[in-house]
Short mmCIF file of C-alpha atoms in Angstrom, two decimals:
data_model
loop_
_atom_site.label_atom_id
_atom_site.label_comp_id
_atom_site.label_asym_id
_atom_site.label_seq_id
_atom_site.Cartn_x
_atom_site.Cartn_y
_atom_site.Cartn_z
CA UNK A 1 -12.84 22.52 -5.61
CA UNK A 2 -11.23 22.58 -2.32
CA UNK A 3 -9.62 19.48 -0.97
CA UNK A 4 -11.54 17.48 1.73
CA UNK A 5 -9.74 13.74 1.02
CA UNK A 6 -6.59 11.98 1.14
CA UNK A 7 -6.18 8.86 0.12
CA UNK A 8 -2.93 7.24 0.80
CA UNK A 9 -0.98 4.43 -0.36
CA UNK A 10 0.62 2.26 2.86
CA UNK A 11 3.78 0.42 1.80
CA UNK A 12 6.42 3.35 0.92
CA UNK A 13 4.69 6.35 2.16
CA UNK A 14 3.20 5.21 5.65
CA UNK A 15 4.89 2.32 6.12
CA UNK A 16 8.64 1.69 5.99
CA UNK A 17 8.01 -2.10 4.99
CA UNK A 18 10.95 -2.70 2.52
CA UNK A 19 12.75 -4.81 4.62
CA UNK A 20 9.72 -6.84 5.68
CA UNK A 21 8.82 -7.54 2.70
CA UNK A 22 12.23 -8.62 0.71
CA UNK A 23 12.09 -10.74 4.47
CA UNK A 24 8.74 -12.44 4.31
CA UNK A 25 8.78 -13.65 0.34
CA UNK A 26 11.97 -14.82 0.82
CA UNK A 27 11.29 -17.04 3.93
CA UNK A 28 8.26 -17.97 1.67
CA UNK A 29 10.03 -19.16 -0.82
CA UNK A 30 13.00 -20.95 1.27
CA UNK A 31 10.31 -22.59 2.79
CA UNK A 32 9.58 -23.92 -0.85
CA UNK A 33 13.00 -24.70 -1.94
CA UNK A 34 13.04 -21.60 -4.16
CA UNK A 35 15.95 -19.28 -4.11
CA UNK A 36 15.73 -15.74 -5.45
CA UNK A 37 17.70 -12.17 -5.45
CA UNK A 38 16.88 -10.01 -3.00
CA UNK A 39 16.47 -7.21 -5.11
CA UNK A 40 14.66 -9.02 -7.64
CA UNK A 41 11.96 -9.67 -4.70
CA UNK A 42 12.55 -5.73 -3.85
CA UNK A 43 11.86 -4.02 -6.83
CA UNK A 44 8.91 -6.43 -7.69
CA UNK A 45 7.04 -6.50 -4.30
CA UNK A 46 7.21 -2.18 -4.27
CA UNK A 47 4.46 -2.15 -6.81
CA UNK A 48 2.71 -5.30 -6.89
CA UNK A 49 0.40 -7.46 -4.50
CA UNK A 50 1.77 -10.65 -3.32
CA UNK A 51 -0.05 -12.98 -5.22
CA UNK A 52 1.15 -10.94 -8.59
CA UNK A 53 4.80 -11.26 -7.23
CA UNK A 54 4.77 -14.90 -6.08
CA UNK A 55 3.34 -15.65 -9.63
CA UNK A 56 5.90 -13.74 -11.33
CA UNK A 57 9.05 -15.35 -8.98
CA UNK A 58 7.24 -19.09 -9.23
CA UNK A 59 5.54 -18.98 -12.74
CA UNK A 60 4.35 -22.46 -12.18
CA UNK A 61 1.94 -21.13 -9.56
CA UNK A 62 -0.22 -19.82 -12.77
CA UNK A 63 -1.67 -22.83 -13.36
CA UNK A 64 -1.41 -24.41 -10.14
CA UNK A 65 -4.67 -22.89 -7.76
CA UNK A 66 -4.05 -25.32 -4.75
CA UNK A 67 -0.16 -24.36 -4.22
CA UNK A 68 -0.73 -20.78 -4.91
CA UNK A 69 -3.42 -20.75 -2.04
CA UNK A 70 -1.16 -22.57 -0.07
CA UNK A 71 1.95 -20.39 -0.40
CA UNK A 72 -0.28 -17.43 0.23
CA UNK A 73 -1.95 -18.66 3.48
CA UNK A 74 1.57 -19.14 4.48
CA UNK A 75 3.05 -15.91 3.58
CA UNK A 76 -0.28 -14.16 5.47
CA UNK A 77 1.53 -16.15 8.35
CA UNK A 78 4.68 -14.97 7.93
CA UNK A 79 3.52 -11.35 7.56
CA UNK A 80 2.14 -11.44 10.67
CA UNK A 81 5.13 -12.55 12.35
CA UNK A 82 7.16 -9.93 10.95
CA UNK A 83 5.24 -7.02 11.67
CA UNK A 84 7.53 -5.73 13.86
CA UNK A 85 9.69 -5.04 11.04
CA UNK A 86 7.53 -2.74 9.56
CA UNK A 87 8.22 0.92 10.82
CA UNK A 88 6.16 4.13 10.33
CA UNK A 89 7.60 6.62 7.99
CA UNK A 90 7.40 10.61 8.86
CA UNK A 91 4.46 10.64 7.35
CA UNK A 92 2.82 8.67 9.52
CA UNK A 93 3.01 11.20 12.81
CA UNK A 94 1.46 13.60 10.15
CA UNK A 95 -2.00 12.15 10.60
CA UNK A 96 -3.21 13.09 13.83
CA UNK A 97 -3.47 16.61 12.90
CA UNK A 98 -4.41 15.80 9.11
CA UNK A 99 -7.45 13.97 10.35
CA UNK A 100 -8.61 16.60 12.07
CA UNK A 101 -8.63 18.83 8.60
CA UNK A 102 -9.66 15.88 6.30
CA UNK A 103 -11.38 12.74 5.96
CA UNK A 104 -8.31 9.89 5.27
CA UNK A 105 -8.57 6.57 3.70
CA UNK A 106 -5.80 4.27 2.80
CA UNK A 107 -5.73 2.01 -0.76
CA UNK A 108 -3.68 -0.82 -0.58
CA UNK A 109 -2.39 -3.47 -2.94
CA UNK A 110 -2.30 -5.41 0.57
CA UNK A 111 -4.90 -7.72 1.24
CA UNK A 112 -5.64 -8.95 5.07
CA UNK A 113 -2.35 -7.40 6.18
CA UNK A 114 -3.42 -3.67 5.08
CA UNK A 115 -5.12 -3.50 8.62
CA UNK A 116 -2.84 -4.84 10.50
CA UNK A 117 0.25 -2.64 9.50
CA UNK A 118 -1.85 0.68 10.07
CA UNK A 119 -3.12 -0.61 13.20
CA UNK A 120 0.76 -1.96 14.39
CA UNK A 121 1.59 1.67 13.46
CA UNK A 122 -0.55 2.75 15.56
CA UNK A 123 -2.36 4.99 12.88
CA UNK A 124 -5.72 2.83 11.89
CA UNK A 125 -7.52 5.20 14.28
CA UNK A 126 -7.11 8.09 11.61
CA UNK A 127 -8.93 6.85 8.30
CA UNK A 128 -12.32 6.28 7.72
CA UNK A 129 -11.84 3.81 4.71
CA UNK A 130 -9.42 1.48 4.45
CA UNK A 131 -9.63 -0.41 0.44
CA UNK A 132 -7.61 -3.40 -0.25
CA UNK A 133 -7.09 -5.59 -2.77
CA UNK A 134 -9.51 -8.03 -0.66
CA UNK A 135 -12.03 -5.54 -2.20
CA UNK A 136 -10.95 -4.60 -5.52
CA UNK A 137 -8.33 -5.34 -8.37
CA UNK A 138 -4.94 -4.46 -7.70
CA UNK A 139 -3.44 -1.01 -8.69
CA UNK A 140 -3.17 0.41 -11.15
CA UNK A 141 -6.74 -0.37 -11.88
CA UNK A 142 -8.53 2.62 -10.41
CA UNK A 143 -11.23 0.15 -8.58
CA UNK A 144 -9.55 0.61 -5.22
CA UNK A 145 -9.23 4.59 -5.28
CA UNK A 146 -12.88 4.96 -6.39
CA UNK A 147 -13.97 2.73 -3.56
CA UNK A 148 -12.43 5.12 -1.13
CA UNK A 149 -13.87 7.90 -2.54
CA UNK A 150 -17.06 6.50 -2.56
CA UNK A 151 -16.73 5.55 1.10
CA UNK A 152 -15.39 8.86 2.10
CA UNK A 153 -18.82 10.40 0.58
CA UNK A 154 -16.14 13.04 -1.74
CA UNK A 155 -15.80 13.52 -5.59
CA UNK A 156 -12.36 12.46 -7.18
CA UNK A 157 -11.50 16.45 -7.68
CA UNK A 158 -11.88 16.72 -3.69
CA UNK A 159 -9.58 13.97 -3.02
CA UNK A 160 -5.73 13.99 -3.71
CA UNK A 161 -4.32 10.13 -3.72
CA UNK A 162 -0.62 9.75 -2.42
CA UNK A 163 1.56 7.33 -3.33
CA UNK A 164 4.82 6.08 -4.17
CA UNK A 165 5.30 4.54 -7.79
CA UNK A 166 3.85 4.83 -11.42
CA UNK A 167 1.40 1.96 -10.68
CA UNK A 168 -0.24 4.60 -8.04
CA UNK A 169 0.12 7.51 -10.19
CA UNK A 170 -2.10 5.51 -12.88
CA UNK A 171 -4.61 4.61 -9.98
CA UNK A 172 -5.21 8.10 -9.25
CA UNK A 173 -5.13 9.93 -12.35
CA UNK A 174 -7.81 7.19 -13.90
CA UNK A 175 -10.09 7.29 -10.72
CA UNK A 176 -9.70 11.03 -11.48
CA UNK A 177 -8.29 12.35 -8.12
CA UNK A 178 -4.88 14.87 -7.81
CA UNK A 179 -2.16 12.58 -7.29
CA UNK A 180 1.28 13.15 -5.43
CA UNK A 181 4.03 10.68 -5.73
CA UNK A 182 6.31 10.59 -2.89
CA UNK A 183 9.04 8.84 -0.57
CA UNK A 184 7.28 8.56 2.32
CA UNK A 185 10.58 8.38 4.56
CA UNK A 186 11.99 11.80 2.50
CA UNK A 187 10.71 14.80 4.48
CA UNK A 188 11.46 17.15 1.64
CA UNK A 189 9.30 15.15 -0.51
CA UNK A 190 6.36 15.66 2.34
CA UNK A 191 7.38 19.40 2.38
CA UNK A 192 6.84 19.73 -1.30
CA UNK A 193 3.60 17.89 -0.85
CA UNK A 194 2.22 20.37 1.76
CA UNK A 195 3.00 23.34 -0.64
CA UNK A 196 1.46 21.92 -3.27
CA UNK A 197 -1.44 20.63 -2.16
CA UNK A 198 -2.33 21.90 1.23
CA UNK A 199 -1.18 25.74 1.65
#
């Protein structure tokens, strides 16, 4: 079937948000008295949603529903404030002329913030489904892919999902879709992609 959909992931292949987000969890939890590696907070928060890696640095938030609301409220806070941080990848200035060959929707593990990035980037203008984890389980439960797809009125063999780790390559291949894993600030990985998939 030819390919009318693609579904991208935003942190890592749109959005440049490393920084940011190393940044905002560990204001979060300075805030809290909580000291952590920075590159424990990196490699966690490029595959998981906040709430899975607040829970994971501050295990004591398991049980705890008030504080965990609390500390989330405040990172949504934080986010915001530190959106400048967040820069668009190369990918990113793909999309104008993408959109006009395919219908786009993004799938993030982001909840309220999902939005905001694209829209900071500049790029919201370009999808026609944007799925968070607002909506659906995180990834890699497939919930979030399928939802595009559904909203994007396309089968999961018209659709390729792109993202950037093995959490999104599970996503895709169990909602059924092509998936491409990428850098999204490595042009050759973006050149590879438009062999692949779109020649």
């Amino acid at each position: 079937m030819a390919l009318r959909a693609i579904i991208f992931d935003i942190d890592g292949v749109l959005a440049d948000s490393r920084a940011a987000v190393v940044l905002n969890t560990k204001t979060l939890l300075h805030e809290y008295g909580i000291n952590v590696l920075d590159s424990r907070v990196e490699r966690m928060s490029s595959a998981h949603s906040a709430e899975s890696v607040l829970i994971s640095l501050v295990p004591s938030l398991e049980g705890n529903e008030a504080l965990r609301k609390e500390m989330l409220a405040r990172l949504s806070v934080i986010t915001a404030q530190n959106l400048h941080l967040v820069k668009p990848t190369p990918i990113a200035s793909k999309l104008p002329s993408l959109s006009k060959k395919y219908l786009l929707a993004a799938a993030s593990n982001r909840k309220s913030s999902a939005r905001m990035v694209l829209e900071k980037l500049g790029i919201l203008r370009h999808f026609s489904a944007v799925v968070t984890s607002a909506e659906a389980p995180v990834k890699p439960d497939p919930t979030m892919i399928r939802l595009a797809l559904q909203r994007l009125g396309v089968k999961p063999q018209e659709a390729v999902f792109i993202g950037d780790n093995k959490e999104d390559r599970l996503a895709g291949e169990a909602a059924g879709t092509k998936v491409a894993i990428i850098d999204g600030t490595n042009e050759k990985d973006w050149e590879k992609f438009e062999k692949e998939f779109l020649s």
